[in-house]
Amino acid sequence: MLIVCAVLLTGIVVGSLAVEATTKSFDDFTTDLWQHSIAAQSKYYTDYYINNNQSWQGVENVARYSYQINNSSQRFLDITSINVILTNPDGEILLHPDMNMIGGHISPNLLNYGSALTLPKGEVIGYIFPDAYFDSRFWYLEQNFSNQVLSAIIRGIALTSIFAMLLGIALSKTIVTPLKDLIRAVSQMSKGNFNEQLPVYSDDELGELSRSFNTMAEEIEKETTIRQQMFADISHELKTPLTVLATKLETSLEHNKPLATEDTAALYDEVIRLKSMVGEMQDLSRLEAKQAVLNKTLIDFGSFFSEFLTLVEAEAEDRKIDFQVTIAPGTDYCYADPYRLKQIVLNLVNNGLRYTQEHGKVELKVESDDKNFIITVTDNGMGISEEDLPYIFQRFYRAEKSRERSSGGSGLGLAITKGFVEAHGGTITVQSTLGEGSSFKVTLPLYREEDEI
């Protein structure tokens, strides 16, 4: 409708201007045509006026008794046979093919259509007109010409409006149909259905919008699935230790007996497990909210790692795994939060120990280059498939779904590790081959004085 209205408005404006312009052009053309025909007569009428003592007296008699005048007057009379009308400067008719009109006056606004007769000094002594200007047929022709122009313009506007309407319908379908699909998809999304995919009709902005929406829907569906799985995993993780605690305490209360030392130790282990899980979820929540606070300082990694090396070696020995540590000579100090760096290293090393079979090998390698402090943890364990590799840093994601939670961890370690690495301004990457092992590489920026300013 907007397109049709715009076409109609444009047609009316352009049509009005066109009618005005063509009518004026018609008038100018006819005026020029008559002016050309009567221009030669101006001299003879002017000569008559001058030779007649600057008077029009008797000019009508010249026309009436044309056969009784001399040769020059005869020539003058032949020209007047073209039928012109002569008036004085005030519009009084001095000469007219119809002698009964002599002495009358023409409308002052018609004087502009006449050819002015002037003396050498520029004084206007009268006007001559073709008698067609006073014939209704002439104005009928002009009006008929204007009507034909107007009729052609109206037909053009009508045809253009029809075309604009068809074009508007086509454009509206092109624009409105994708928008309706988008509204429907958004409505479905608000109801929790993220499988609604928008058809892509074109490669323009609407097509890009549809593709972006489909990508967003896929990401939201993935996030929703992960979130649902997260709640299921949290429930599962919390259920086991809480069940153990409830059962042991319930038994103690029912029999009115104090807990045995081994039962107390078991309950304490479950409490520690719960506390650890809650702490991990808190860390992950802060990282996702960009609220993690780091207290960076210069760390000599060799002495720093030796503080908790015993814990790692004990774990490796218990699982009969060869654990090796290689710290390159001259490695620069690491600039990081000590507590968070310990989490990063332990998460990666424990992850390697957890998924490496007995008599396997796990290596921690530390080095640096001109810009980064580099930590690499490599194992020859079970490895990760290509399908699972893009998702291993997602919370609660496990490549091996069948693995027991007790042996597989909470599924938060790598997500937390990635979060703390990125909070330090670093990166973490992984290379892995199923059945051959994995290699995690962490790069942290070296110390810069401006970091402490």
CSV table of C-alpha atoms in Angstrom, one decimal:
chain,number,residue,atom,x,y,z
A,1,MET,CA,0.0,0.0,0.0
A,2,LEU,CA,2.9,2.4,0.8
A,3,ILE,CA,4.4,1.7,-2.6
A,4,VAL,CA,1.0,2.2,-4.4
A,5,CYS,CA,0.4,5.5,-2.5
A,6,ALA,CA,3.9,6.7,-3.3
A,7,VAL,CA,3.3,5.9,-7.0
A,8,LEU,CA,0.0,7.6,-7.0
A,9,LEU,CA,1.3,10.7,-5.3
A,10,THR,CA,4.3,10.8,-7.6
A,11,GLY,CA,2.0,10.3,-10.6
A,12,ILE,CA,-0.2,13.2,-9.5
A,13,VAL,CA,2.6,15.6,-9.0
A,14,VAL,CA,4.5,14.6,-12.1
A,15,GLY,CA,1.2,14.5,-14.1
A,16,SER,CA,0.3,18.0,-13.0
A,17,LEU,CA,3.7,19.3,-13.9
A,18,ALA,CA,3.6,17.5,-17.2
A,19,VAL,CA,0.1,18.9,-18.1
A,20,GLU,CA,1.3,22.4,-17.2
A,21,ALA,CA,4.5,22.0,-19.1
A,22,THR,CA,2.9,20.5,-22.2
A,23,THR,CA,0.1,23.1,-22.3
A,24,LYS,CA,2.7,25.9,-22.0
A,25,SER,CA,4.7,24.3,-24.7
A,26,PHE,CA,1.7,24.1,-26.9
A,27,ASP,CA,0.9,27.7,-26.3
A,28,ASP,CA,4.5,28.7,-27.0
A,29,PHE,CA,4.5,26.6,-30.1
A,30,THR,CA,1.3,28.1,-31.5
A,31,THR,CA,2.4,31.6,-30.5
A,32,ASP,CA,5.8,31.2,-32.2
A,33,LEU,CA,4.0,29.7,-35.3
A,34,TRP,CA,1.6,32.7,-35.5
A,35,GLN,CA,4.3,35.2,-34.6
A,36,HIS,CA,6.4,33.9,-37.5
A,37,SER,CA,3.4,34.3,-39.8
A,38,ILE,CA,2.6,37.8,-38.8
A,39,ALA,CA,6.0,39.1,-37.9
A,40,ALA,CA,6.5,40.5,-41.5
A,41,GLN,CA,3.3,42.5,-41.2
A,42,SER,CA,4.5,44.4,-38.1
A,43,LYS,CA,6.8,46.5,-40.3
A,44,TYR,CA,3.9,47.5,-42.7
A,45,TYR,CA,1.6,48.4,-39.8
A,46,THR,CA,4.3,50.4,-38.2
A,47,ASP,CA,5.0,52.2,-41.5
A,48,TYR,CA,1.3,52.9,-41.9
A,49,TYR,CA,1.2,54.4,-38.4
A,50,ILE,CA,4.3,56.6,-39.0
A,51,ASN,CA,3.3,57.7,-42.6
A,52,ASN,CA,-0.2,58.5,-41.2
A,53,ASN,CA,1.2,61.1,-38.9
A,54,GLN,CA,1.6,58.6,-36.1
A,55,SER,CA,-2.1,57.8,-36.1
A,56,TRP,CA,-4.2,54.7,-36.8
A,57,GLN,CA,-6.9,56.9,-38.2
A,58,GLY,CA,-8.4,55.3,-41.3
A,59,VAL,CA,-6.7,51.9,-41.0
A,60,GLU,CA,-10.0,50.2,-41.3
A,61,ASN,CA,-10.7,51.9,-44.6
A,62,VAL,CA,-7.5,50.6,-46.0
A,63,ALA,CA,-8.8,47.1,-45.5
A,64,ARG,CA,-12.3,47.9,-46.7
A,65,TYR,CA,-11.3,49.6,-50.0
A,66,SER,CA,-8.3,47.6,-50.7
A,67,TYR,CA,-8.8,47.5,-54.5
A,68,GLN,CA,-8.6,51.3,-54.7
A,69,ILE,CA,-5.1,51.8,-53.2
A,70,ASN,CA,-1.6,51.9,-54.7
A,71,ASN,CA,0.7,49.0,-55.2
A,72,SER,CA,2.4,49.3,-51.8
A,73,SER,CA,-1.0,49.4,-50.1
A,74,GLN,CA,-2.0,46.4,-52.2
A,75,ARG,CA,0.9,44.5,-50.9
A,76,PHE,CA,-0.1,45.6,-47.4
A,77,LEU,CA,-3.7,44.4,-48.1
A,78,ASP,CA,-2.5,41.0,-49.3
A,79,ILE,CA,-0.8,40.4,-46.0
A,80,THR,CA,-3.8,41.4,-44.0
A,81,SER,CA,-5.7,38.7,-45.8
A,82,ILE,CA,-4.1,36.3,-43.4
A,83,ASN,CA,-6.7,37.7,-41.0
A,84,VAL,CA,-5.0,39.6,-38.2
A,85,ILE,CA,-6.6,41.8,-35.6
A,86,LEU,CA,-5.1,45.2,-34.8
A,87,THR,CA,-5.5,47.0,-31.5
A,88,ASN,CA,-4.1,50.1,-30.0
A,89,PRO,CA,-2.0,49.9,-26.8
A,90,ASP,CA,-5.2,50.1,-24.7
A,91,GLY,CA,-6.8,47.0,-26.4
A,92,GLU,CA,-9.3,48.9,-28.6
A,93,ILE,CA,-9.9,46.9,-31.8
A,94,LEU,CA,-8.8,49.0,-34.8
A,95,LEU,CA,-8.9,46.3,-37.5
A,96,HIS,CA,-10.9,43.0,-37.5
A,97,PRO,CA,-12.0,40.7,-40.3
A,98,ASP,CA,-15.5,41.2,-38.9
A,99,MET,CA,-16.0,45.0,-39.3
A,100,ASN,CA,-18.7,44.9,-36.6
A,101,MET,CA,-16.0,44.2,-34.0
A,102,ILE,CA,-14.1,47.4,-34.8
A,103,GLY,CA,-14.2,49.8,-31.9
A,104,GLY,CA,-14.6,47.0,-29.3
A,105,HIS,CA,-12.0,46.1,-26.7
A,106,ILE,CA,-10.2,42.8,-26.0
A,107,SER,CA,-9.4,41.5,-22.5
A,108,PRO,CA,-6.2,43.1,-21.1
A,109,ASN,CA,-4.8,39.6,-20.3
A,110,LEU,CA,-4.9,38.8,-24.0
A,111,LEU,CA,-2.5,41.6,-24.9
A,112,ASN,CA,0.4,39.3,-23.8
A,113,TYR,CA,-0.5,37.0,-26.7
A,114,GLY,CA,-0.2,39.8,-29.3
A,115,SER,CA,2.8,40.9,-31.2
A,116,ALA,CA,3.7,44.4,-30.1
A,117,LEU,CA,4.2,47.2,-32.6
A,118,THR,CA,6.9,49.6,-31.5
A,119,LEU,CA,8.5,52.8,-32.8
A,120,PRO,CA,12.3,53.0,-33.1
A,121,LYS,CA,12.4,54.7,-29.7
A,122,GLY,CA,10.6,51.7,-28.1
A,123,GLU,CA,7.2,53.2,-27.7
A,124,VAL,CA,4.4,50.6,-28.1
A,125,ILE,CA,1.8,51.8,-30.6
A,126,GLY,CA,-0.4,48.7,-30.8
A,127,TYR,CA,-0.7,45.0,-31.0
A,128,ILE,CA,-1.6,42.6,-33.8
A,129,PHE,CA,-3.1,39.1,-33.3
A,130,PRO,CA,-4.0,36.2,-35.5
A,131,ASP,CA,-7.8,36.0,-35.5
A,132,ALA,CA,-7.5,32.4,-34.5
A,133,TYR,CA,-6.9,33.6,-30.9
A,134,PHE,CA,-10.5,34.8,-31.0
A,135,ASP,CA,-11.9,31.6,-32.4
A,136,SER,CA,-13.3,29.1,-30.0
A,137,ARG,CA,-12.1,26.3,-32.2
A,138,PHE,CA,-8.5,27.3,-31.5
A,139,TRP,CA,-9.0,27.0,-27.7
A,140,TYR,CA,-10.9,23.8,-28.2
A,141,LEU,CA,-7.9,22.4,-30.0
A,142,GLU,CA,-5.7,23.5,-27.1
A,143,GLN,CA,-8.0,22.0,-24.5
A,144,ASN,CA,-8.4,18.8,-26.5
A,145,PHE,CA,-4.6,18.6,-26.6
A,146,SER,CA,-4.3,19.1,-22.9
A,147,ASN,CA,-7.0,16.5,-22.3
A,148,GLN,CA,-5.2,13.9,-24.4
A,149,VAL,CA,-2.0,14.6,-22.5
A,150,LEU,CA,-3.9,14.3,-19.2
A,151,SER,CA,-5.6,11.1,-20.3
A,152,ALA,CA,-2.2,9.6,-21.3
A,153,ILE,CA,-0.8,10.5,-17.9
A,154,ILE,CA,-3.8,9.0,-16.1
A,155,ARG,CA,-3.4,5.8,-18.0
A,156,GLY,CA,0.3,5.8,-17.2
A,157,ILE,CA,-0.5,6.3,-13.5
A,158,ALA,CA,-3.1,3.5,-13.5
A,159,LEU,CA,-0.7,1.1,-15.2
A,160,THR,CA,2.2,2.1,-13.0
A,161,SER,CA,-0.1,1.7,-9.9
A,162,ILE,CA,-1.1,-1.8,-11.0
A,163,PHE,CA,2.6,-2.7,-11.5
A,164,ALA,CA,3.4,-1.1,-8.2
A,165,MET,CA,0.7,-3.2,-6.5
A,166,LEU,CA,2.0,-6.4,-8.0
A,167,LEU,CA,5.5,-5.4,-7.1
A,168,GLY,CA,4.4,-4.5,-3.6
A,169,ILE,CA,2.7,-7.9,-3.2
A,170,ALA,CA,5.8,-9.7,-4.4
A,171,LEU,CA,8.0,-7.6,-2.1
A,172,SER,CA,5.7,-8.0,0.8
A,173,LYS,CA,5.8,-11.8,0.4
A,174,THR,CA,9.5,-11.7,0.1
A,175,ILE,CA,9.8,-9.6,3.3
A,176,VAL,CA,6.8,-10.6,5.3
A,177,THR,CA,7.0,-14.4,4.8
A,178,PRO,CA,10.5,-14.7,6.4
A,179,LEU,CA,9.4,-12.3,9.2
A,180,LYS,CA,6.3,-14.5,9.9
A,181,ASP,CA,8.6,-17.5,9.9
A,182,LEU,CA,10.8,-15.7,12.4
A,183,ILE,CA,7.9,-14.8,14.6
A,184,ARG,CA,6.7,-18.3,14.6
A,185,ALA,CA,10.1,-19.7,15.4
A,186,VAL,CA,10.6,-17.2,18.2
A,187,SER,CA,7.2,-18.2,19.6
A,188,GLN,CA,8.2,-21.8,19.5
A,189,MET,CA,11.5,-20.9,21.1
A,190,SER,CA,9.7,-19.2,24.0
A,191,LYS,CA,7.9,-22.4,24.6
A,192,GLY,CA,11.2,-24.3,24.8
A,193,ASN,CA,11.3,-25.7,21.3
A,194,PHE,CA,14.7,-24.9,19.9
A,195,ASN,CA,14.5,-27.3,17.0
A,196,GLU,CA,12.6,-24.8,14.8
A,197,GLN,CA,14.7,-24.0,11.8
A,198,LEU,CA,14.0,-21.0,9.6
A,199,PRO,CA,14.1,-21.6,5.8
A,200,VAL,CA,16.6,-19.4,4.0
A,201,TYR,CA,14.9,-17.8,1.0
A,202,SER,CA,17.7,-15.5,-0.2
A,203,ASP,CA,21.3,-14.4,0.3
A,204,ASP,CA,20.3,-10.8,1.4
A,205,GLU,CA,19.9,-9.4,4.9
A,206,LEU,CA,16.8,-11.5,5.5
A,207,GLY,CA,18.7,-14.6,4.5
A,208,GLU,CA,21.5,-13.7,6.8
A,209,LEU,CA,19.0,-13.1,9.6
A,210,SER,CA,17.5,-16.5,9.1
A,211,ARG,CA,21.0,-18.2,9.1
A,212,SER,CA,22.0,-16.2,12.2
A,213,PHE,CA,18.7,-17.3,13.9
A,214,ASN,CA,19.3,-20.9,13.0
A,215,THR,CA,22.8,-20.7,14.4
A,216,MET,CA,21.5,-19.1,17.6
A,217,ALA,CA,18.8,-21.7,18.0
A,218,GLU,CA,21.4,-24.5,17.6
A,219,GLU,CA,23.6,-22.8,20.2
A,220,ILE,CA,20.7,-22.3,22.6
A,221,GLU,CA,19.6,-25.9,22.1
A,222,LYS,CA,23.2,-27.1,22.9
A,223,GLU,CA,23.4,-24.8,25.9
A,224,THR,CA,19.9,-26.0,27.1
A,225,THR,CA,20.9,-29.6,26.6
A,226,ILE,CA,24.1,-29.0,28.5
A,227,ARG,CA,22.3,-27.1,31.3
A,228,GLN,CA,19.7,-29.9,31.6
A,229,GLN,CA,22.5,-32.5,31.7
A,230,MET,CA,24.3,-30.3,34.2
A,231,PHE,CA,21.4,-30.4,36.6
A,232,ALA,CA,21.0,-34.1,36.1
A,233,ASP,CA,24.7,-34.6,36.7
A,234,ILE,CA,24.6,-32.3,39.8
A,235,SER,CA,21.7,-34.2,41.1
A,236,HIS,CA,23.5,-37.5,40.5
A,237,GLU,CA,26.7,-36.3,42.0
A,238,LEU,CA,25.1,-34.9,45.1
A,239,LYS,CA,22.7,-37.9,45.5
A,240,THR,CA,25.4,-40.5,46.1
A,241,PRO,CA,27.3,-38.8,49.0
A,242,LEU,CA,24.1,-37.5,50.5
A,243,THR,CA,22.6,-41.0,50.4
A,244,VAL,CA,25.7,-42.4,52.1
A,245,LEU,CA,25.5,-39.7,54.7
A,246,ALA,CA,21.8,-40.1,55.3
A,247,THR,CA,22.0,-43.9,55.5
A,248,LYS,CA,24.9,-43.9,58.0
A,249,LEU,CA,23.4,-41.3,60.2
A,250,GLU,CA,19.9,-42.8,60.0
A,251,THR,CA,21.3,-46.2,61.1
A,252,SER,CA,23.2,-44.6,63.9
A,253,LEU,CA,20.1,-42.8,65.1
A,254,GLU,CA,17.8,-45.9,64.8
A,255,HIS,CA,20.1,-48.1,66.8
A,256,ASN,CA,21.3,-45.3,69.1
A,257,LYS,CA,24.8,-46.3,68.5
A,258,PRO,CA,27.8,-44.0,67.9
A,259,LEU,CA,29.4,-44.3,64.4
A,260,ALA,CA,32.4,-46.5,64.1
A,261,THR,CA,35.7,-44.9,63.2
A,262,GLU,CA,35.7,-46.3,59.7
A,263,ASP,CA,32.1,-45.1,59.2
A,264,THR,CA,33.1,-41.6,60.4
A,265,ALA,CA,36.0,-41.6,58.0
A,266,ALA,CA,33.7,-42.7,55.1
A,267,LEU,CA,31.3,-39.9,56.0
A,268,TYR,CA,34.1,-37.4,56.2
A,269,ASP,CA,35.3,-38.5,52.7
A,270,GLU,CA,31.8,-37.9,51.3
A,271,VAL,CA,31.6,-34.5,53.0
A,272,ILE,CA,35.0,-33.6,51.5
A,273,ARG,CA,33.7,-34.7,48.1
A,274,LEU,CA,30.6,-32.6,48.4
A,275,LYS,CA,32.7,-29.6,49.5
A,276,SER,CA,35.0,-30.0,46.6
A,277,MET,CA,32.1,-30.3,44.1
A,278,VAL,CA,30.4,-27.2,45.5
A,279,GLY,CA,33.7,-25.3,45.3
A,280,GLU,CA,34.2,-26.3,41.7
A,281,MET,CA,30.7,-25.2,40.8
A,282,GLN,CA,31.3,-21.9,42.6
A,283,ASP,CA,34.5,-21.4,40.7
A,284,LEU,CA,32.8,-22.2,37.4
A,285,SER,CA,29.9,-19.8,38.2
A,286,ARG,CA,32.4,-17.0,38.9
A,287,LEU,CA,34.3,-17.7,35.8
A,288,GLU,CA,31.2,-17.7,33.6
A,289,ALA,CA,30.1,-14.4,35.2
A,290,LYS,CA,33.5,-12.9,34.7
A,291,GLN,CA,33.8,-12.3,38.4
A,292,ALA,CA,36.9,-14.5,39.2
A,293,VAL,CA,39.5,-12.5,41.2
A,294,LEU,CA,43.1,-13.3,40.5
A,295,ASN,CA,46.0,-12.4,42.8
A,296,LYS,CA,49.0,-12.6,40.4
A,297,THR,CA,52.6,-12.7,41.5
A,298,LEU,CA,55.9,-13.9,40.2
A,299,ILE,CA,56.2,-17.7,40.7
A,300,ASP,CA,59.4,-19.8,40.5
A,301,PHE,CA,57.7,-22.9,39.1
A,302,GLY,CA,60.3,-25.4,40.2
A,303,SER,CA,60.0,-24.6,43.9
A,304,PHE,CA,56.3,-23.9,43.5
A,305,PHE,CA,55.6,-27.3,42.0
A,306,SER,CA,57.7,-29.2,44.5
A,307,GLU,CA,55.3,-28.2,47.3
A,308,PHE,CA,52.6,-30.5,45.9
A,309,LEU,CA,54.7,-32.8,43.8
A,310,THR,CA,54.4,-35.5,46.5
A,311,LEU,CA,50.7,-35.6,46.1
A,312,VAL,CA,50.9,-36.2,42.4
A,313,GLU,CA,53.7,-38.8,42.7
A,314,ALA,CA,51.7,-40.7,45.3
A,315,GLU,CA,48.7,-40.8,43.0
A,316,ALA,CA,50.9,-41.9,40.1
A,317,GLU,CA,52.6,-44.6,42.2
A,318,ASP,CA,49.3,-45.9,43.4
A,319,ARG,CA,48.0,-46.3,39.8
A,320,LYS,CA,51.4,-47.7,38.7
A,321,ILE,CA,51.9,-44.9,36.2
A,322,ASP,CA,55.3,-43.4,35.2
A,323,PHE,CA,55.0,-39.7,36.0
A,324,GLN,CA,57.8,-37.4,34.8
A,325,VAL,CA,58.5,-33.7,35.3
A,326,THR,CA,60.7,-31.7,32.9
A,327,ILE,CA,61.4,-28.1,33.6
A,328,ALA,CA,63.5,-26.5,30.9
A,329,PRO,CA,66.7,-24.7,32.1
A,330,GLY,CA,66.4,-21.0,32.4
A,331,THR,CA,62.6,-21.0,32.4
A,332,ASP,CA,61.4,-17.5,33.3
A,333,TYR,CA,59.2,-16.9,36.3
A,334,CYS,CA,55.6,-17.5,35.7
A,335,TYR,CA,53.3,-14.5,36.5
A,336,ALA,CA,50.1,-16.0,37.8
A,337,ASP,CA,47.8,-16.5,40.8
A,338,PRO,CA,49.5,-19.3,42.8
A,339,TYR,CA,46.3,-20.9,44.0
A,340,ARG,CA,44.7,-20.9,40.5
A,341,LEU,CA,47.9,-22.1,38.8
A,342,LYS,CA,48.0,-25.0,41.2
A,343,GLN,CA,44.4,-25.8,40.2
A,344,ILE,CA,45.3,-25.6,36.5
A,345,VAL,CA,48.3,-28.0,36.9
A,346,LEU,CA,46.7,-30.5,39.2
A,347,ASN,CA,43.5,-30.6,37.0
A,348,LEU,CA,45.6,-31.4,33.9
A,349,VAL,CA,47.9,-33.9,35.6
A,350,ASN,CA,45.1,-35.7,37.5
A,351,ASN,CA,43.1,-35.8,34.3
A,352,GLY,CA,46.1,-37.5,32.6
A,353,LEU,CA,46.5,-40.0,35.4
A,354,ARG,CA,42.8,-40.8,35.5
A,355,TYR,CA,42.6,-41.8,31.9
A,356,THR,CA,45.9,-43.6,31.6
A,357,GLN,CA,46.1,-47.3,32.2
A,358,GLU,CA,48.5,-49.0,34.5
A,359,HIS,CA,52.2,-48.9,33.4
A,360,GLY,CA,51.3,-45.9,31.3
A,361,LYS,CA,53.2,-42.6,31.2
A,362,VAL,CA,52.2,-39.0,32.1
A,363,GLU,CA,54.7,-36.1,31.5
A,364,LEU,CA,54.6,-32.6,32.8
A,365,LYS,CA,56.8,-30.3,30.7
A,366,VAL,CA,57.4,-26.6,31.5
A,367,GLU,CA,59.2,-24.2,29.2
A,368,SER,CA,59.0,-20.6,27.9
A,369,ASP,CA,59.6,-18.6,24.8
A,370,ASP,CA,59.8,-14.8,24.3
A,371,LYS,CA,56.2,-14.2,25.2
A,372,ASN,CA,54.7,-17.1,27.0
A,373,PHE,CA,55.1,-19.5,29.9
A,374,ILE,CA,54.2,-22.9,28.5
A,375,ILE,CA,52.9,-25.9,30.4
A,376,THR,CA,52.3,-29.2,28.6
A,377,VAL,CA,50.8,-32.3,30.0
A,378,THR,CA,51.1,-35.4,27.8
A,379,ASP,CA,49.8,-39.0,28.4
A,380,ASN,CA,49.6,-42.2,26.4
A,381,GLY,CA,46.2,-43.1,27.8
A,382,MET,CA,42.9,-43.8,26.2
A,383,GLY,CA,42.8,-40.6,24.1
A,384,ILE,CA,39.8,-38.7,22.8
A,385,SER,CA,37.8,-39.2,19.6
A,386,GLU,CA,37.5,-36.5,17.0
A,387,GLU,CA,33.7,-36.3,17.7
A,388,ASP,CA,34.2,-35.5,21.4
A,389,LEU,CA,37.3,-33.3,21.1
A,390,PRO,CA,35.4,-30.0,20.5
A,391,TYR,CA,33.3,-30.5,23.6
A,392,ILE,CA,35.7,-31.6,26.3
A,393,PHE,CA,36.0,-28.1,27.8
A,394,GLN,CA,32.3,-28.0,28.4
A,395,ARG,CA,31.1,-28.4,32.0
A,396,PHE,CA,30.0,-32.0,32.9
A,397,TYR,CA,31.0,-33.3,29.5
A,398,ARG,CA,32.6,-36.7,29.4
A,399,ALA,CA,34.0,-38.4,26.3
A,400,GLU,CA,33.3,-41.8,27.8
A,401,LYS,CA,29.7,-41.7,29.1
A,402,SER,CA,29.8,-45.1,30.6
A,403,ARG,CA,32.7,-44.4,33.0
A,404,GLU,CA,31.8,-44.4,36.7
A,405,ARG,CA,31.6,-41.0,38.3
A,406,SER,CA,33.9,-42.2,41.1
A,407,SER,CA,36.6,-42.9,38.6
A,408,GLY,CA,35.8,-40.3,36.1
A,409,GLY,CA,35.6,-37.1,38.2
A,410,SER,CA,32.9,-34.5,38.3
A,411,GLY,CA,33.3,-33.4,34.7
A,412,LEU,CA,34.0,-29.8,35.8
A,413,GLY,CA,37.8,-30.0,35.9
A,414,LEU,CA,38.6,-29.1,32.3
A,415,ALA,CA,35.9,-26.4,32.1
A,416,ILE,CA,37.4,-24.8,35.3
A,417,THR,CA,40.9,-25.1,33.9
A,418,LYS,CA,40.0,-23.4,30.7
A,419,GLY,CA,38.2,-20.6,32.6
A,420,PHE,CA,41.2,-19.9,34.8
A,421,VAL,CA,43.7,-20.1,31.9
A,422,GLU,CA,41.6,-17.5,29.9
A,423,ALA,CA,41.2,-15.4,33.1
A,424,HIS,CA,45.0,-15.1,33.1
A,425,GLY,CA,45.0,-14.0,29.5
A,426,GLY,CA,46.3,-17.3,28.2
A,427,THR,CA,45.1,-20.2,26.0
A,428,ILE,CA,44.6,-23.9,26.3
A,429,THR,CA,44.6,-26.4,23.4
A,430,VAL,CA,44.5,-30.1,23.1
A,431,GLN,CA,45.7,-32.7,20.6
A,432,SER,CA,44.5,-36.3,21.0
A,433,THR,CA,44.2,-39.6,19.1
A,434,LEU,CA,41.8,-42.2,20.3
A,435,GLY,CA,43.7,-45.1,21.8
A,436,GLU,CA,47.1,-43.3,21.7
A,437,GLY,CA,46.9,-40.5,24.3
A,438,SER,CA,46.4,-36.8,24.7
A,439,SER,CA,48.5,-33.6,25.0
A,440,PHE,CA,47.2,-30.5,26.7
A,441,LYS,CA,49.1,-27.3,26.2
A,442,VAL,CA,48.7,-24.1,28.3
A,443,THR,CA,50.3,-20.8,27.4
A,444,LEU,CA,50.3,-18.0,30.0
A,445,PRO,CA,51.7,-14.5,29.3
A,446,LEU,CA,55.1,-13.8,30.8
A,447,TYR,CA,55.5,-11.0,33.4
A,448,ARG,CA,55.2,-7.4,32.2
A,449,GLU,CA,55.7,-4.4,34.4
A,450,GLU,CA,52.6,-2.7,33.0
A,451,ASP,CA,50.4,-5.6,34.3
A,452,GLU,CA,51.1,-4.4,37.8
A,453,ILE,CA,50.3,-0.8,37.1
